[in-house]
Tab-separated table of C-alpha atoms and ligand atoms in Angstrom:
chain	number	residue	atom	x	y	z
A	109	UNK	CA	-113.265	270.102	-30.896
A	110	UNK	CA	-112.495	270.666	-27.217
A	111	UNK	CA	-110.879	267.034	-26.853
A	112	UNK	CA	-107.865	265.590	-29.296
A	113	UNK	CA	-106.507	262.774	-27.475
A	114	UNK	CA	-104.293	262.820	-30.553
A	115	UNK	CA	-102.462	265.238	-28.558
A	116	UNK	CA	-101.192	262.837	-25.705
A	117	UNK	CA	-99.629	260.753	-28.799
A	118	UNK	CA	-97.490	263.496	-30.403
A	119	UNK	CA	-94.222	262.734	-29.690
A	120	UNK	CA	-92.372	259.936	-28.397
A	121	UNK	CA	-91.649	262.063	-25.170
A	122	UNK	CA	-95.228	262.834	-24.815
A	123	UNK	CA	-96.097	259.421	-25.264
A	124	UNK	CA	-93.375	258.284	-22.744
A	125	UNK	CA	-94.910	260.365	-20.157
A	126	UNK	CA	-98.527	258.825	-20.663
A	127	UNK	CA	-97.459	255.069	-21.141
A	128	UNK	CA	-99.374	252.996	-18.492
A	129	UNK	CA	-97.658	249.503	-19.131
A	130	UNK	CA	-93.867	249.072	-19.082
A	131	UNK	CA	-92.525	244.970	-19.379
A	132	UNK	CA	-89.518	244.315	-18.178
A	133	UNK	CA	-86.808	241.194	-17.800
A	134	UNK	CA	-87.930	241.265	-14.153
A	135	UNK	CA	-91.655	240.208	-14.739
A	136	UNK	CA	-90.686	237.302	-16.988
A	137	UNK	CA	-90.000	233.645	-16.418
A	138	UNK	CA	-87.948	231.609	-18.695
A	139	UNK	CA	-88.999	227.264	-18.761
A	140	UNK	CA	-86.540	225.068	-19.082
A	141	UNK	CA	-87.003	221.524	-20.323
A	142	UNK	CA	-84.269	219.408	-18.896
A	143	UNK	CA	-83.480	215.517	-19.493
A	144	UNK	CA	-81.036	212.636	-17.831
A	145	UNK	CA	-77.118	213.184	-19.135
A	146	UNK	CA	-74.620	215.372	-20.712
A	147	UNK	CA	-74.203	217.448	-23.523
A	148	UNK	CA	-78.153	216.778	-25.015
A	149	UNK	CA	-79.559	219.893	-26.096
A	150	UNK	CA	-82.193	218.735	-28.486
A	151	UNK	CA	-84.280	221.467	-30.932
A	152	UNK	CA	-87.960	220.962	-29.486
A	153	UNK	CA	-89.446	220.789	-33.130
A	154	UNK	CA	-92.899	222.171	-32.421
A	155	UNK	CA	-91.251	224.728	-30.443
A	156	UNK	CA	-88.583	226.138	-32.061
A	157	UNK	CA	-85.566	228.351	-30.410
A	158	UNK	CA	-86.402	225.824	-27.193
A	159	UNK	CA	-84.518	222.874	-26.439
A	160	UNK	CA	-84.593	219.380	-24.300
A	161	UNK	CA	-81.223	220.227	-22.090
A	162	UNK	CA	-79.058	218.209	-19.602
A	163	UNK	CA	-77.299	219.610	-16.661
A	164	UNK	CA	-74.280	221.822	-18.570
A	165	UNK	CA	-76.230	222.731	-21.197
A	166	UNK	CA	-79.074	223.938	-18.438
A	167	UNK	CA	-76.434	225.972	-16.209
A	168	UNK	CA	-74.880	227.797	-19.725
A	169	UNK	CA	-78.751	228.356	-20.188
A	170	UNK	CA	-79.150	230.109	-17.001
A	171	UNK	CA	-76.329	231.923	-16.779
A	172	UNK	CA	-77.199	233.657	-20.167
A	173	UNK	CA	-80.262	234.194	-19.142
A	174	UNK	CA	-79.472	236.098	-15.588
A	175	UNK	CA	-76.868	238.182	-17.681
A	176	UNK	CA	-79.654	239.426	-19.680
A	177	UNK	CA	-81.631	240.366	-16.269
A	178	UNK	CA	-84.304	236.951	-16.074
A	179	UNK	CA	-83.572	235.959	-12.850
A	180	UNK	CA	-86.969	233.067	-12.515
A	181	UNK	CA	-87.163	229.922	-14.127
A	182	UNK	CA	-89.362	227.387	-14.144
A	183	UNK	CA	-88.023	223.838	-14.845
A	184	UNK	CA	-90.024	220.912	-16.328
A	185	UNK	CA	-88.538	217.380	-16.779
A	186	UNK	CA	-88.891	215.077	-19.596
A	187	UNK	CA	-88.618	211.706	-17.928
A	188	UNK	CA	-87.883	208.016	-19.338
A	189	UNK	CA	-90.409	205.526	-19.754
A	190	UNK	CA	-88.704	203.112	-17.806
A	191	UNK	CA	-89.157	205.586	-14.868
A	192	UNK	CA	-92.996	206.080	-15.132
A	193	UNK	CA	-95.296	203.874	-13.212
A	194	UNK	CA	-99.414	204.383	-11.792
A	195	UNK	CA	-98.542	206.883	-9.417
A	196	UNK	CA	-95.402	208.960	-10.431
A	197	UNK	CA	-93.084	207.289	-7.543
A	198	UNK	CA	-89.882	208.474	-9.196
A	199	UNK	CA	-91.302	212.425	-8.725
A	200	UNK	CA	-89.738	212.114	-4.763
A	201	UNK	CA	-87.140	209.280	-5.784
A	202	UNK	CA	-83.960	210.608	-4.807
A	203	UNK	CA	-82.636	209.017	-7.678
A	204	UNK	CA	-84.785	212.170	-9.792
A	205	UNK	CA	-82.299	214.215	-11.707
A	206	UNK	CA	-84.924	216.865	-11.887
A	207	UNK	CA	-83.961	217.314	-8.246
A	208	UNK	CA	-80.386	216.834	-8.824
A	209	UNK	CA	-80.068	219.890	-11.201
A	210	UNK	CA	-82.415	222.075	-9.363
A	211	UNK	CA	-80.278	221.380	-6.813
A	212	UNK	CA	-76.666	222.281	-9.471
A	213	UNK	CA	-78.186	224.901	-10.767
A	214	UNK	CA	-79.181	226.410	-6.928
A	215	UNK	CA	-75.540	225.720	-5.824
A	216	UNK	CA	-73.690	227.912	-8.545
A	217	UNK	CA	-76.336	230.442	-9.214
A	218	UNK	CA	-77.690	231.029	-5.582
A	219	UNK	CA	-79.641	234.500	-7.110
A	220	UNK	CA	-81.871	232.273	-9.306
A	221	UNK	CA	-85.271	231.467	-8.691
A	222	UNK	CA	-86.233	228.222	-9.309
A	223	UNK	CA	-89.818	227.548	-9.274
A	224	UNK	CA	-91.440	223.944	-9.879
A	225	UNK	CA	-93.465	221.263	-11.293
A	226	UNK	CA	-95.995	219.538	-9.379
A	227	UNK	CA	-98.021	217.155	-11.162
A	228	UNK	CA	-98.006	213.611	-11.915
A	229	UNK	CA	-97.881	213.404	-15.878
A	230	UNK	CA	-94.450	213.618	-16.925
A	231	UNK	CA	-94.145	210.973	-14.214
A	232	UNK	CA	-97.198	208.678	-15.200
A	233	UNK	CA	-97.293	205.501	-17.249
A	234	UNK	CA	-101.251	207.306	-17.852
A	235	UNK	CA	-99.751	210.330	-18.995
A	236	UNK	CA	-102.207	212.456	-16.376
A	237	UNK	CA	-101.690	214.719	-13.509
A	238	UNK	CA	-103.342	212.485	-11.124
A	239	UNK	CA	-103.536	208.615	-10.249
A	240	UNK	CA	-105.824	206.757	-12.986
A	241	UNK	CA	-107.992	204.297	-11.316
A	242	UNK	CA	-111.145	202.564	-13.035
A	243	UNK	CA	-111.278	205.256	-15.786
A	244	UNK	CA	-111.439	207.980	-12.915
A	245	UNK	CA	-108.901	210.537	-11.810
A	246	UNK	CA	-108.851	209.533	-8.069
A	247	UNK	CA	-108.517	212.797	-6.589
A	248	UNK	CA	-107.199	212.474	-2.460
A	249	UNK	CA	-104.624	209.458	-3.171
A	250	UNK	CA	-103.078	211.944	-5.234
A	251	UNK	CA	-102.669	214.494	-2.627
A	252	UNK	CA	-100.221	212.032	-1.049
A	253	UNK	CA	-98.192	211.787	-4.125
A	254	UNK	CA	-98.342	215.551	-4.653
A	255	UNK	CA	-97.549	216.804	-0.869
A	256	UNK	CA	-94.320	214.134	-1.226
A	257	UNK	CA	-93.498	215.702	-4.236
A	258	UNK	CA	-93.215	219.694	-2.955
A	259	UNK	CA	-91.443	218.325	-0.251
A	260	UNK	CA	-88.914	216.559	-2.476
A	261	UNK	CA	-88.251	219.971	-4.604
A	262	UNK	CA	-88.174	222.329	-1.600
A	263	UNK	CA	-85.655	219.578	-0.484
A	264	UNK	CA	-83.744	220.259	-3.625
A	265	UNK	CA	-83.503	224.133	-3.632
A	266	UNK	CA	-86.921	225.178	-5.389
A	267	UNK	CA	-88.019	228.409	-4.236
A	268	UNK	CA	-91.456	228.309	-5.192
A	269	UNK	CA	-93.503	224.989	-5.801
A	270	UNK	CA	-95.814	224.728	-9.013
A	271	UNK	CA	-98.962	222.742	-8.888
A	272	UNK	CA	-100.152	222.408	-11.951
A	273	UNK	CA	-102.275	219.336	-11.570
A	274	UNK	CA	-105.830	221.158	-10.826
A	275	UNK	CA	-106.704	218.227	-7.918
A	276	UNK	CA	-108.863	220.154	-5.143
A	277	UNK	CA	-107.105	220.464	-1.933
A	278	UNK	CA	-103.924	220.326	-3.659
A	279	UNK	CA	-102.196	223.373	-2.400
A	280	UNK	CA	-103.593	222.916	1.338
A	281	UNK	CA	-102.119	219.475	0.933
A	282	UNK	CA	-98.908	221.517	-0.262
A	283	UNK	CA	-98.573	224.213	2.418
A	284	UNK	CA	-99.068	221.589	5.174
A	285	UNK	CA	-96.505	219.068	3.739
A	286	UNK	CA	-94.045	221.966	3.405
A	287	UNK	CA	-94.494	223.361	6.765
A	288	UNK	CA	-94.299	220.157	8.730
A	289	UNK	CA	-90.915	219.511	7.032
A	290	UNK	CA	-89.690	222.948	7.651
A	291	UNK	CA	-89.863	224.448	4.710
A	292	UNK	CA	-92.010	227.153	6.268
A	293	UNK	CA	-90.678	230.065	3.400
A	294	UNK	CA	-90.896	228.042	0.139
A	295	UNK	CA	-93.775	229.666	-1.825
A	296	UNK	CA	-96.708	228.351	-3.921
A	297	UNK	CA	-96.989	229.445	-7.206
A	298	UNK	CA	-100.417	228.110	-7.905
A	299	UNK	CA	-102.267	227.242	-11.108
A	300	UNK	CA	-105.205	228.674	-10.328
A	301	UNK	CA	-107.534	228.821	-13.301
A	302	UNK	CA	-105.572	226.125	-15.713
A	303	UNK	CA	-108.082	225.286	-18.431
A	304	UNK	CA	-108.609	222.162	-20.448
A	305	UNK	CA	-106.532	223.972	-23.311
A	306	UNK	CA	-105.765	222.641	-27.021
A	307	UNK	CA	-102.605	224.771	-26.521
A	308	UNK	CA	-100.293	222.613	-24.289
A	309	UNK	CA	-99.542	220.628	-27.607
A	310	UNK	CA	-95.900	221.845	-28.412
A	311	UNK	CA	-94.963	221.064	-24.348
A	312	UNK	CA	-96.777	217.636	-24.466
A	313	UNK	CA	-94.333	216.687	-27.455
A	314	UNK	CA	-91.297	218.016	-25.561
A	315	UNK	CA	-92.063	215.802	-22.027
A	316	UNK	CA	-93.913	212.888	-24.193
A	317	UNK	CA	-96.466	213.633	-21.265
A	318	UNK	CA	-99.716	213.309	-23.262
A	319	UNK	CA	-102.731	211.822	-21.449
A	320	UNK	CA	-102.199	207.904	-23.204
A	321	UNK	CA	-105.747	206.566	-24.992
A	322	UNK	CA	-106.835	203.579	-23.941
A	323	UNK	CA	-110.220	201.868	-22.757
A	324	UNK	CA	-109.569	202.406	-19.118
A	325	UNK	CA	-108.365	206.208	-19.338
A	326	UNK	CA	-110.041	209.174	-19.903
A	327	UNK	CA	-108.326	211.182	-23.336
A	328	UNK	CA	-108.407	214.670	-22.065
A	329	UNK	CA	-107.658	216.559	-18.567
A	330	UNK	CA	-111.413	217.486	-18.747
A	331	UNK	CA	-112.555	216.445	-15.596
A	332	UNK	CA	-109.968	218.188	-13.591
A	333	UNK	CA	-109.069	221.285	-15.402
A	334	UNK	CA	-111.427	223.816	-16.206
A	335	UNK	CA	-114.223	224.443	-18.819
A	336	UNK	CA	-112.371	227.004	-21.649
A	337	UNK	CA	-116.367	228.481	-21.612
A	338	UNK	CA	-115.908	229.375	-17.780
A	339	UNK	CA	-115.191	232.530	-16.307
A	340	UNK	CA	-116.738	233.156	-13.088
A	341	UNK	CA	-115.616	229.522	-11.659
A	342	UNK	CA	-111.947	231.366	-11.807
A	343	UNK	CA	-113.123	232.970	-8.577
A	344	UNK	CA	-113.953	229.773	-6.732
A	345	UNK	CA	-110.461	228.346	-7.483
A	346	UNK	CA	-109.099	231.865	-6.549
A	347	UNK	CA	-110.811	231.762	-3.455
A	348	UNK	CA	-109.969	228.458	-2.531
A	349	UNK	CA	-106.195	229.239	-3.053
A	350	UNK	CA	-106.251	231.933	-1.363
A	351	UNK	CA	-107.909	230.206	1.435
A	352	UNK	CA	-105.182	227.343	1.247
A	353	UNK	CA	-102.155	229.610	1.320
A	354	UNK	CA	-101.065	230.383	-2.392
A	355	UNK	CA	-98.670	232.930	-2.673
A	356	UNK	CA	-99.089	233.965	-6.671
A	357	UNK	CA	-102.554	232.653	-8.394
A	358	UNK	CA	-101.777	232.024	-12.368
A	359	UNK	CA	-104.027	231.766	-15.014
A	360	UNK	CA	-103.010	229.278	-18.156
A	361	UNK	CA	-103.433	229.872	-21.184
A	362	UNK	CA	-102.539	233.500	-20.854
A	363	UNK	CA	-103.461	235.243	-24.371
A	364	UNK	CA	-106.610	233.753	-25.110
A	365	UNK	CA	-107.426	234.018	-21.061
A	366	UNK	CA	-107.204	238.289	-20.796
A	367	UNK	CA	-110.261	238.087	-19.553
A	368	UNK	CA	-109.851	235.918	-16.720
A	369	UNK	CA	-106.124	237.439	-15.960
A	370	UNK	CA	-107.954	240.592	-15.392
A	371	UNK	CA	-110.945	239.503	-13.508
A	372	UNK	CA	-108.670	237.472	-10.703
A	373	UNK	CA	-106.353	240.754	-10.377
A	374	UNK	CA	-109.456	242.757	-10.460
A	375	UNK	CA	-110.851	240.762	-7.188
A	376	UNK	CA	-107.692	239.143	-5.385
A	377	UNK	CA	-104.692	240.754	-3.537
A	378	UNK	CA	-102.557	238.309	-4.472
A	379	UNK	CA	-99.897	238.205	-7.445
A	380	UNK	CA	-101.499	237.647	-10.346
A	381	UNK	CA	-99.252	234.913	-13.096
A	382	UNK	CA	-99.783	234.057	-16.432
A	383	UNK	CA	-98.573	231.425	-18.186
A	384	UNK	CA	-98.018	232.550	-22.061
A	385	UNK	CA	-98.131	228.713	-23.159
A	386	UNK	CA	-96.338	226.038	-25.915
A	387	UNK	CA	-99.219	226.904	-28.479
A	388	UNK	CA	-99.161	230.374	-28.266
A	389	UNK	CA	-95.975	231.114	-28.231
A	390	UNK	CA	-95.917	227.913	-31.146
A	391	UNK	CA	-98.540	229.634	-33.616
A	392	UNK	CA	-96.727	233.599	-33.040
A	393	UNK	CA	-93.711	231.923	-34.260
A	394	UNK	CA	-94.885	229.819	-37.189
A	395	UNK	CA	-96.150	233.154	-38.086
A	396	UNK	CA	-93.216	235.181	-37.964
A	397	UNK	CA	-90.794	232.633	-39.820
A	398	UNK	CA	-93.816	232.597	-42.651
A	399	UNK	CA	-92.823	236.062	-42.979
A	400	UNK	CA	-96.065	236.827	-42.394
A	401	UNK	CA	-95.861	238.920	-39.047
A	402	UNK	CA	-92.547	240.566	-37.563
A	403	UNK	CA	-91.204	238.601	-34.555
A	404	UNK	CA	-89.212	241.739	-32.840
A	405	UNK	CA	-92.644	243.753	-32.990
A	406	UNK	CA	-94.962	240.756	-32.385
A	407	UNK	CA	-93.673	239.213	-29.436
A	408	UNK	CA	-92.944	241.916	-27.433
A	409	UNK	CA	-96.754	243.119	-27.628
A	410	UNK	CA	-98.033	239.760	-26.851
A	411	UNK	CA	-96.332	239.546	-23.486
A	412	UNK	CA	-97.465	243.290	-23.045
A	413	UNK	CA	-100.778	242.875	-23.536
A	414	UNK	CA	-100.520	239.718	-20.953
A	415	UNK	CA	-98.752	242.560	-18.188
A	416	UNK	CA	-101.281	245.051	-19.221
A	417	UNK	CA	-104.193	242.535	-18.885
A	418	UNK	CA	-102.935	241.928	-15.062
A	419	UNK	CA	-100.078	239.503	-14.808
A	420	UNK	CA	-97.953	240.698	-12.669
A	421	UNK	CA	-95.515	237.632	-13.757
A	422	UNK	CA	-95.358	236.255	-17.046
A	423	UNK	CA	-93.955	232.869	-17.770
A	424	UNK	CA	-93.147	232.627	-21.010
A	425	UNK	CA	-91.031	230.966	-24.135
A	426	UNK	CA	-89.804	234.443	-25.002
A	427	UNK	CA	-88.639	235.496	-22.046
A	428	UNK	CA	-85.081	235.257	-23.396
A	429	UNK	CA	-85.747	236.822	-26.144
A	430	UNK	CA	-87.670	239.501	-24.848
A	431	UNK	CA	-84.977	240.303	-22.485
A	432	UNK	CA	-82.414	240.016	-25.711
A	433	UNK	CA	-84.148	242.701	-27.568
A	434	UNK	CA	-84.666	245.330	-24.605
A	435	UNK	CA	-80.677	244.667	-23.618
B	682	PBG	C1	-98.200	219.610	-16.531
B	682	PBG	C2	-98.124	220.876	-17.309
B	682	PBG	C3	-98.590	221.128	-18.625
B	682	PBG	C4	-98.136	222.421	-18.956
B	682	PBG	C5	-97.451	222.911	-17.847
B	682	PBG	N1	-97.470	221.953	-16.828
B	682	PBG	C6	-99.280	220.262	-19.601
B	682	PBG	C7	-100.654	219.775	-19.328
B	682	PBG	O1	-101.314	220.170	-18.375
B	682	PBG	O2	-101.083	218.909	-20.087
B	682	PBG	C8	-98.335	223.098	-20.298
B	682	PBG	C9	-97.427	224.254	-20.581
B	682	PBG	C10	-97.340	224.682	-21.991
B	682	PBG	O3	-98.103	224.234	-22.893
B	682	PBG	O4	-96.454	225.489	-22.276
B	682	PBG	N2	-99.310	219.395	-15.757
């Protein structure tokens, strides 16, 4: 036998010098569900170890997390019913205490990275991520409501804007809403390829943003985000962000989407993020408290396998923990 690749895997020095993939705290993005108040930091129950958290509970999170080297967040909120209406007004209402601890948590921890939400569901009576007119999702009056939006978080201290709501033209619409209100070096972090996933379950539960069933309203994100069967469409939405100014393209789900992760870093120039989801962070839990896989070995190879895959940024549920373990 001329070749033993055995060899290369001898030692741990050996395999040291031949390992292609290394994860660290600096790739990783820690969500944080926020709410209205003071002193609320409620369990998430389908999402264990993660919690609904106001303002001092939030800035305790963060600075824990930036001592353990995670420096980006990405904040979500979980708004009140009596705040939701057709077209997710309250999103720019200065009023919105998303923007009011974006802006706290900006002030005493200007080295944190604060990247956003842009969509209309946690903000709409419908519970989708665009206005809900005659049982259609009424694509270009959301643009409005969207380019408002960005321009209310840049306002507020976000460094890079999130749209997450899959409408065409939406980060275009962004990137030209920014720029005429100065905000000419806020970033877009764009969801690219975001797929009509059964995995957004445990987040859904934490925001009570689930698309509502009713006669008038479709009962899944279908027509706006993408096909799970699809692969090759990635590249048109990749294209199209590009085209419109995007500054990372991120593909959600991230585990069961390996493929597509690698195919958009395979093809684009542009920073490639994932977004490690509720469900699959959920079901890698469930697992480990069944006993029945071991959490300090499992989780660190799932967000591996994401890096190694292509993301060059993860966002993930484990991101303090991650960061916990390699400390
Ligand atoms: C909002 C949004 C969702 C997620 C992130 N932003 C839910 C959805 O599209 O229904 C899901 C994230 C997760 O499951 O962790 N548009």
């Amino acid at each position: 036998m001329l070749k033993r690749p055995r060899r290369n895997r001898s030692s741990a020095a050996i395999r040291g010098l031949v390992r292609e993939t290394q994860l660290t705290a600096n790739h990783l993005i820690q969500p944080l569900f926020l709410v209205n108040g003071q002193g609320i930091k409620e369990e998430i129950t389908s999402l264990p170890n993660n919690y609904r958290m106001s303002l001092d509970e939030a800035l305790k999170e963060v600075e824990a997390c930036l001592a353990l080297g995670i420096s980006n967040f990405i904040l979500f909120p979980a708004i009140p019913e009596e705040h939701k209406d057709k077209t997710g007004t309250f999103s720019y209402h200065p009023d919105n205490f998303y923007l009011k601890i974006a802006l706290e948590i900006k002030a005493r921890f200007p080295e944190a990275c604060l990247i956003s939400d842009v969509a209309l569901d946690p903000y709409s009576i419908d519970g989708h991520d665009g206005i809900v007119r005659g049982g259609k999702i009424v694509n270009d009056e959301t643009l409005d409501v969207l380019g408002k939006m960005a321009v209310a978080q840049a306002e507020a201290g976000f460094d890079l804007i999130g749209p997450s709501d899959m409408m065409d033209g939406r980060v275009q619409k962004i990137r030209e809403s920014l720029d005429g209100a100065g905000f000419t070096d806020t970033g877009i972090m764009s969801y690219t390829a975001k797929y009509a996933s059964a995995f957004y379950g445990p987040f859904r539960d934490a925001l009570d943003s689930a698309p509502k069933a009713s006669d008038d309203i479709p009962k899944d994100k279908k027509t706006y985000q993408m096909d799970p069967a699809n692969k090759r469409e990635a590249l048109i939405e990749a294209e199209l962000d590009t085209a419109e100014g995007a500054d990372f393209l991120m593909v959600k789900p991230a585990l069961h989407y390996l493929d597509v992760i690698a195919l958009l870093k395979d093809n684009f120039e542009l920073p490639i993020a994932a977004y490690h989801v509720s469900g699959e962070c959920a079901m890698l839990m469930a697992a480990c408290r069944n006993g029945w896989l071991e959490y300090e070995k499992a989780m660190p190879e799932a967000l591996l396998s994401i890096h190694r895959a292509g993301a060059d940024a993860i966002i993930t549920y484990f991101a303090k923990d991650f960061a916990t373990l390699s400390s």
